[in-house]
Coordinates of N, CA, C and O in Angstrom, one line a residue:
M1 N -122.7 140.8 13.8 CA -121.6 140.9 12.9 C -121.3 139.5 12.3 O -121.1 139.4 11.1
W2 N -121.2 138.5 13.1 CA -120.9 137.1 12.6 C -122.0 136.7 11.7 O -121.8 136.0 10.7
R3 N -123.3 137.0 12.0 CA -124.4 136.6 11.2 C -124.3 137.2 9.8 O -124.4 136.5 8.8
S4 N -123.9 138.4 9.6 CA -123.8 139.1 8.3 C -122.6 138.5 7.6 O -122.6 138.3 6.3
F5 N -121.5 138.2 8.3 CA -120.4 137.5 7.6 C -120.7 136.2 7.0 O -120.4 135.9 5.9
F6 N -121.4 135.4 7.8 CA -121.8 134.0 7.3 C -122.8 134.1 6.2 O -122.7 133.3 5.2
I7 N -123.7 135.1 6.2 CA -124.6 135.2 5.1 C -123.9 135.7 3.9 O -124.2 135.2 2.8
A8 N -122.9 136.6 4.0 CA -122.2 137.0 2.8 C -121.4 135.9 2.2 O -121.3 135.7 1.0
V9 N -120.7 135.1 3.1 CA -120.0 133.9 2.5 C -120.9 132.9 1.9 O -120.6 132.4 0.8
A10 N -122.1 132.7 2.4 CA -123.1 131.7 1.9 C -123.6 132.3 0.5 O -123.8 131.5 -0.4
I11 N -123.9 133.6 0.4 CA -124.3 134.1 -0.8 C -123.3 134.0 -1.9 O -123.6 133.6 -3.1
M12 N -122.0 134.2 -1.6 CA -120.9 134.0 -2.5 C -120.8 132.5 -3.0 O -120.6 132.2 -4.1
M13 N -121.0 131.6 -2.0 CA -121.0 130.2 -2.4 C -122.1 129.9 -3.4 O -121.9 129.1 -4.3
I14 N -123.3 130.4 -3.2 CA -124.4 130.2 -4.0 C -124.2 130.8 -5.4 O -124.4 130.1 -6.4
I15 N -123.6 132.0 -5.5 CA -123.3 132.6 -6.8 C -122.3 131.8 -7.5 O -122.4 131.5 -8.7
L16 N -121.2 131.3 -6.8 CA -120.2 130.5 -7.5 C -120.8 129.2 -8.0 O -120.5 128.7 -9.0
G17 N -121.7 128.6 -7.2 CA -122.4 127.4 -7.6 C -123.2 127.5 -8.8 O -123.2 126.7 -9.7
I18 N -123.9 128.6 -8.9 CA -124.7 128.9 -10.1 C -123.8 129.1 -11.3 O -124.1 128.7 -12.4
E19 N -122.8 129.9 -11.1 CA -121.8 130.1 -12.2 C -121.2 128.8 -12.7 O -121.0 128.6 -13.9
C20 N -120.8 127.9 -11.8 CA -120.2 126.6 -12.2 C -121.3 125.7 -12.9 O -120.9 124.9 -13.7
L21 N -122.5 125.9 -12.6 CA -123.6 125.2 -13.3 C -123.7 125.6 -14.8 O -124.0 124.9 -15.7
M22 N -123.4 126.9 -15.0 CA -123.6 127.5 -16.3 C -122.4 127.4 -17.3 O -122.6 127.5 -18.5
I23 N -121.2 127.1 -16.7 CA -120.1 127.1 -17.6 C -119.6 125.6 -17.8 O -119.8 124.8 -16.9
D24 N -118.9 125.4 -18.9 CA -118.3 124.1 -19.1 C -116.8 124.1 -18.7 O -116.3 123.1 -18.2
S25 N -116.2 125.3 -19.0 CA -114.8 125.4 -18.6 C -114.5 126.9 -18.5 O -115.2 127.7 -19.1
A26 N -113.4 127.2 -17.9 CA -112.9 128.6 -17.7 C -111.4 128.7 -18.1 O -110.7 127.8 -17.7
S27 N -111.1 129.7 -18.9 CA -109.7 129.9 -19.2 C -109.0 130.9 -18.3 O -109.5 132.0 -18.1
L28 N -108.0 130.5 -17.6 CA -107.3 131.4 -16.6 C -106.0 131.9 -17.2 O -105.2 131.1 -17.7
Y29 N -105.8 133.2 -17.2 CA -104.6 133.8 -17.8 C -103.7 134.2 -16.7 O -104.1 134.7 -15.6
A30 N -102.4 134.1 -16.9 CA -101.4 134.7 -15.9 C -101.4 136.2 -16.1 O -101.2 136.7 -17.2
A31 N -101.5 136.9 -15.0 CA -101.6 138.4 -15.1 C -100.4 139.0 -15.6 O -100.4 140.0 -16.3
G32 N -99.2 138.5 -15.3 CA -98.0 139.2 -15.6 C -97.6 139.0 -17.1 O -96.9 139.8 -17.7
K33 N -98.1 138.0 -17.7 CA -97.7 137.7 -19.1 C -98.8 137.9 -20.1 O -98.6 137.7 -21.3
S34 N -99.9 138.4 -19.7 CA -101.0 138.7 -20.6 C -101.0 140.2 -21.0 O -100.6 141.0 -20.2
T35 N -101.5 140.5 -22.2 CA -101.6 141.9 -22.6 C -103.1 142.2 -22.8 O -103.9 141.3 -22.8
A36 N -103.4 143.5 -22.9 CA -104.8 143.9 -23.1 C -105.3 143.3 -24.4 O -106.5 143.0 -24.5
A37 N -104.5 143.1 -25.4 CA -104.9 142.5 -26.7 C -105.5 141.1 -26.5 O -106.4 140.7 -27.3
N38 N -105.0 140.4 -25.5 CA -105.4 139.0 -25.3 C -106.9 139.0 -24.9 O -107.6 138.0 -25.1
F39 N -107.3 140.1 -24.2 CA -108.7 140.1 -23.7 C -109.7 140.8 -24.7 O -110.8 140.5 -24.7
V40 N -109.2 141.8 -25.4 CA -110.0 142.6 -26.2 C -110.2 142.0 -27.6 O -111.3 141.9 -28.2
D41 N -109.1 141.6 -28.2 CA -109.2 141.0 -29.6 C -109.3 139.5 -29.6 O -108.3 138.8 -29.2
P42 N -110.4 139.0 -30.0 CA -110.6 137.5 -29.9 C -109.7 136.8 -30.9 O -109.5 135.6 -30.8
S43 N -109.3 137.5 -32.0 CA -108.5 136.8 -33.0 C -107.0 136.8 -32.6 O -106.2 136.1 -33.2
A44 N -106.6 137.5 -31.5 CA -105.2 137.5 -31.0 C -104.9 136.1 -30.5 O -105.7 135.4 -30.0
P45 N -103.6 135.7 -30.6 CA -103.2 134.4 -30.1 C -103.3 134.3 -28.6 O -103.1 135.3 -27.9
P46 N -103.7 133.2 -28.0 CA -103.9 133.2 -26.6 C -102.5 133.3 -25.9 O -101.5 133.1 -26.5
A47 N -102.6 133.7 -24.6 CA -101.3 133.9 -23.8 C -100.6 132.5 -23.7 O -101.2 131.5 -23.8
Q48 N -99.3 132.6 -23.5 CA -98.6 131.3 -23.3 C -98.9 130.5 -22.1 O -98.8 129.3 -22.1
T49 N -99.4 131.2 -21.1 CA -99.6 130.5 -19.8 C -101.1 130.4 -19.5 O -101.6 130.7 -18.4
T50 N -101.9 130.1 -20.5 CA -103.3 129.9 -20.3 C -103.6 128.5 -19.7 O -103.1 127.5 -20.2
K51 N -104.4 128.5 -18.7 CA -104.9 127.2 -18.1 C -106.4 127.1 -18.2 O -107.1 128.1 -18.1
V52 N -106.8 125.9 -18.6 CA -108.2 125.7 -18.7 C -108.7 124.9 -17.5 O -108.1 123.8 -17.2
W53 N -109.7 125.4 -16.8 CA -110.3 124.8 -15.6 C -111.7 124.3 -15.9 O -112.5 125.1 -16.4
E54 N -111.9 123.0 -15.6 CA -113.3 122.5 -15.8 C -113.8 122.0 -14.4 O -113.2 121.1 -13.8
P55 N -114.9 122.6 -14.0 CA -115.4 122.2 -12.7 C -116.0 120.8 -12.7 O -116.5 120.4 -13.7
S56 N -115.8 120.1 -11.6 CA -116.4 118.7 -11.6 C -117.9 118.7 -11.5 O -118.5 119.8 -11.3
E57 N -118.5 117.6 -11.6 CA -119.9 117.5 -11.5 C -120.5 117.9 -10.2 O -121.6 118.4 -10.1
A58 N -119.8 117.5 -9.1 CA -120.3 117.7 -7.8 C -120.0 119.1 -7.2 O -120.7 119.5 -6.3
L59 N -119.1 119.9 -7.8 CA -118.7 121.2 -7.2 C -119.9 122.1 -7.2 O -120.2 122.7 -6.1
P60 N -120.7 122.4 -8.3 CA -121.8 123.3 -8.2 C -122.8 122.9 -7.2 O -123.3 123.8 -6.4
W61 N -123.1 121.6 -7.1 CA -124.2 121.2 -6.2 C -123.7 121.3 -4.7 O -124.5 121.6 -3.8
G62 N -122.4 121.0 -4.5 CA -121.8 121.2 -3.2 C -121.8 122.6 -2.7 O -122.2 122.9 -1.6
L63 N -121.5 123.5 -3.6 CA -121.5 125.0 -3.3 C -122.9 125.4 -3.0 O -123.1 126.2 -2.0
L64 N -123.9 125.0 -3.8 CA -125.3 125.4 -3.6 C -125.8 124.9 -2.3 O -126.4 125.6 -1.5
S65 N -125.6 123.6 -2.0 CA -126.1 123.1 -0.8 C -125.4 123.6 0.4 O -126.1 123.9 1.5
G66 N -124.1 123.8 0.4 CA -123.4 124.4 1.5 C -123.8 125.8 1.8 O -124.0 126.2 2.9
G67 N -124.0 126.6 0.7 CA -124.4 128.0 0.9 C -125.8 128.0 1.5 O -126.1 128.9 2.4
T68 N -126.7 127.1 1.1 CA -128.1 127.1 1.6 C -128.1 126.7 3.1 O -128.8 127.3 3.9
V69 N -127.3 125.7 3.5 CA -127.2 125.3 4.9 C -126.7 126.4 5.7 O -127.2 126.7 6.8
I70 N -125.7 127.1 5.3 CA -125.1 128.2 6.0 C -126.1 129.3 6.2 O -126.2 129.9 7.3
I71 N -126.8 129.7 5.2 CA -127.8 130.7 5.3 C -128.9 130.3 6.3 O -129.3 131.1 7.2
L72 N -129.4 129.1 6.2 CA -130.4 128.6 7.2 C -129.9 128.7 8.6 O -130.6 129.0 9.5
Y73 N -128.6 128.3 8.8 CA -128.0 128.3 10.1 C -127.9 129.7 10.6 O -128.2 130.0 11.7
A74 N -127.4 130.6 9.7 CA -127.2 132.0 10.1 C -128.5 132.7 10.4 O -128.5 133.6 11.3
V75 N -129.6 132.4 9.8 CA -130.9 133.0 10.0 C -131.4 132.6 11.4 O -132.0 133.4 12.1
T76 N -131.1 131.4 11.8 CA -131.6 130.9 13.1 C -130.7 131.2 14.3 O -131.0 131.0 15.4
L77 N -129.5 131.8 14.0 CA -128.6 132.1 15.1 C -129.1 133.0 16.2 O -129.1 132.7 17.4
P78 N -129.7 134.2 15.8 CA -130.2 135.1 16.8 C -131.3 134.4 17.7 O -131.4 134.7 18.9
K79 N -132.2 133.6 17.1 CA -133.2 132.9 17.9 C -132.6 132.0 18.9 O -133.1 132.0 20.1
R80 N -131.6 131.2 18.5 CA -131.0 130.3 19.5 C -130.2 131.0 20.6 O -130.3 130.7 21.7
W81 N -129.5 132.1 20.2 CA -128.7 132.8 21.2 C -129.6 133.6 22.1 O -129.4 133.7 23.3
G82 N -130.7 134.1 21.6 CA -131.6 134.9 22.4 C -132.4 134.0 23.4 O -132.8 134.4 24.5
A83 N -132.6 132.7 23.0 CA -133.4 131.8 23.9 C -132.5 131.3 25.0 O -133.0 130.8 26.0
A84 N -131.2 131.5 24.9 CA -130.3 131.0 26.0 C -130.4 131.8 27.2 O -129.9 131.4 28.3
G85 N -131.0 133.0 27.2 CA -131.1 133.8 28.4 C -129.8 134.5 28.7 O -129.5 134.6 29.9
G86 N -129.1 135.0 27.7 CA -127.8 135.7 28.0 C -128.0 137.0 28.8 O -127.2 137.5 29.5
G87 N -129.2 137.6 28.6 CA -129.5 138.8 29.4 C -129.1 140.1 28.7 O -129.7 141.2 29.0
E88 N -128.1 140.1 27.9 CA -127.7 141.3 27.2 C -128.1 141.4 25.8 O -128.1 140.7 25.0

């Protein structure tokens, strides 16, 4: 169970890292003050509480490398625990 949890977290880290490599910035809208027109109609004025987030240079590479290390660690977990001679 722990192995699959760590692999899922690592895959999400890798996906977020790839996404951060592909974007320059992301616009975040407040859910309570936005309407459907803000998302559907591009000519509509933006919401009052729009925040623009720009990922730093190191964030995508940190997410990619961290996810890779976690996957490599999770793949080797059963081998190390099995070699300990737990018996069960």
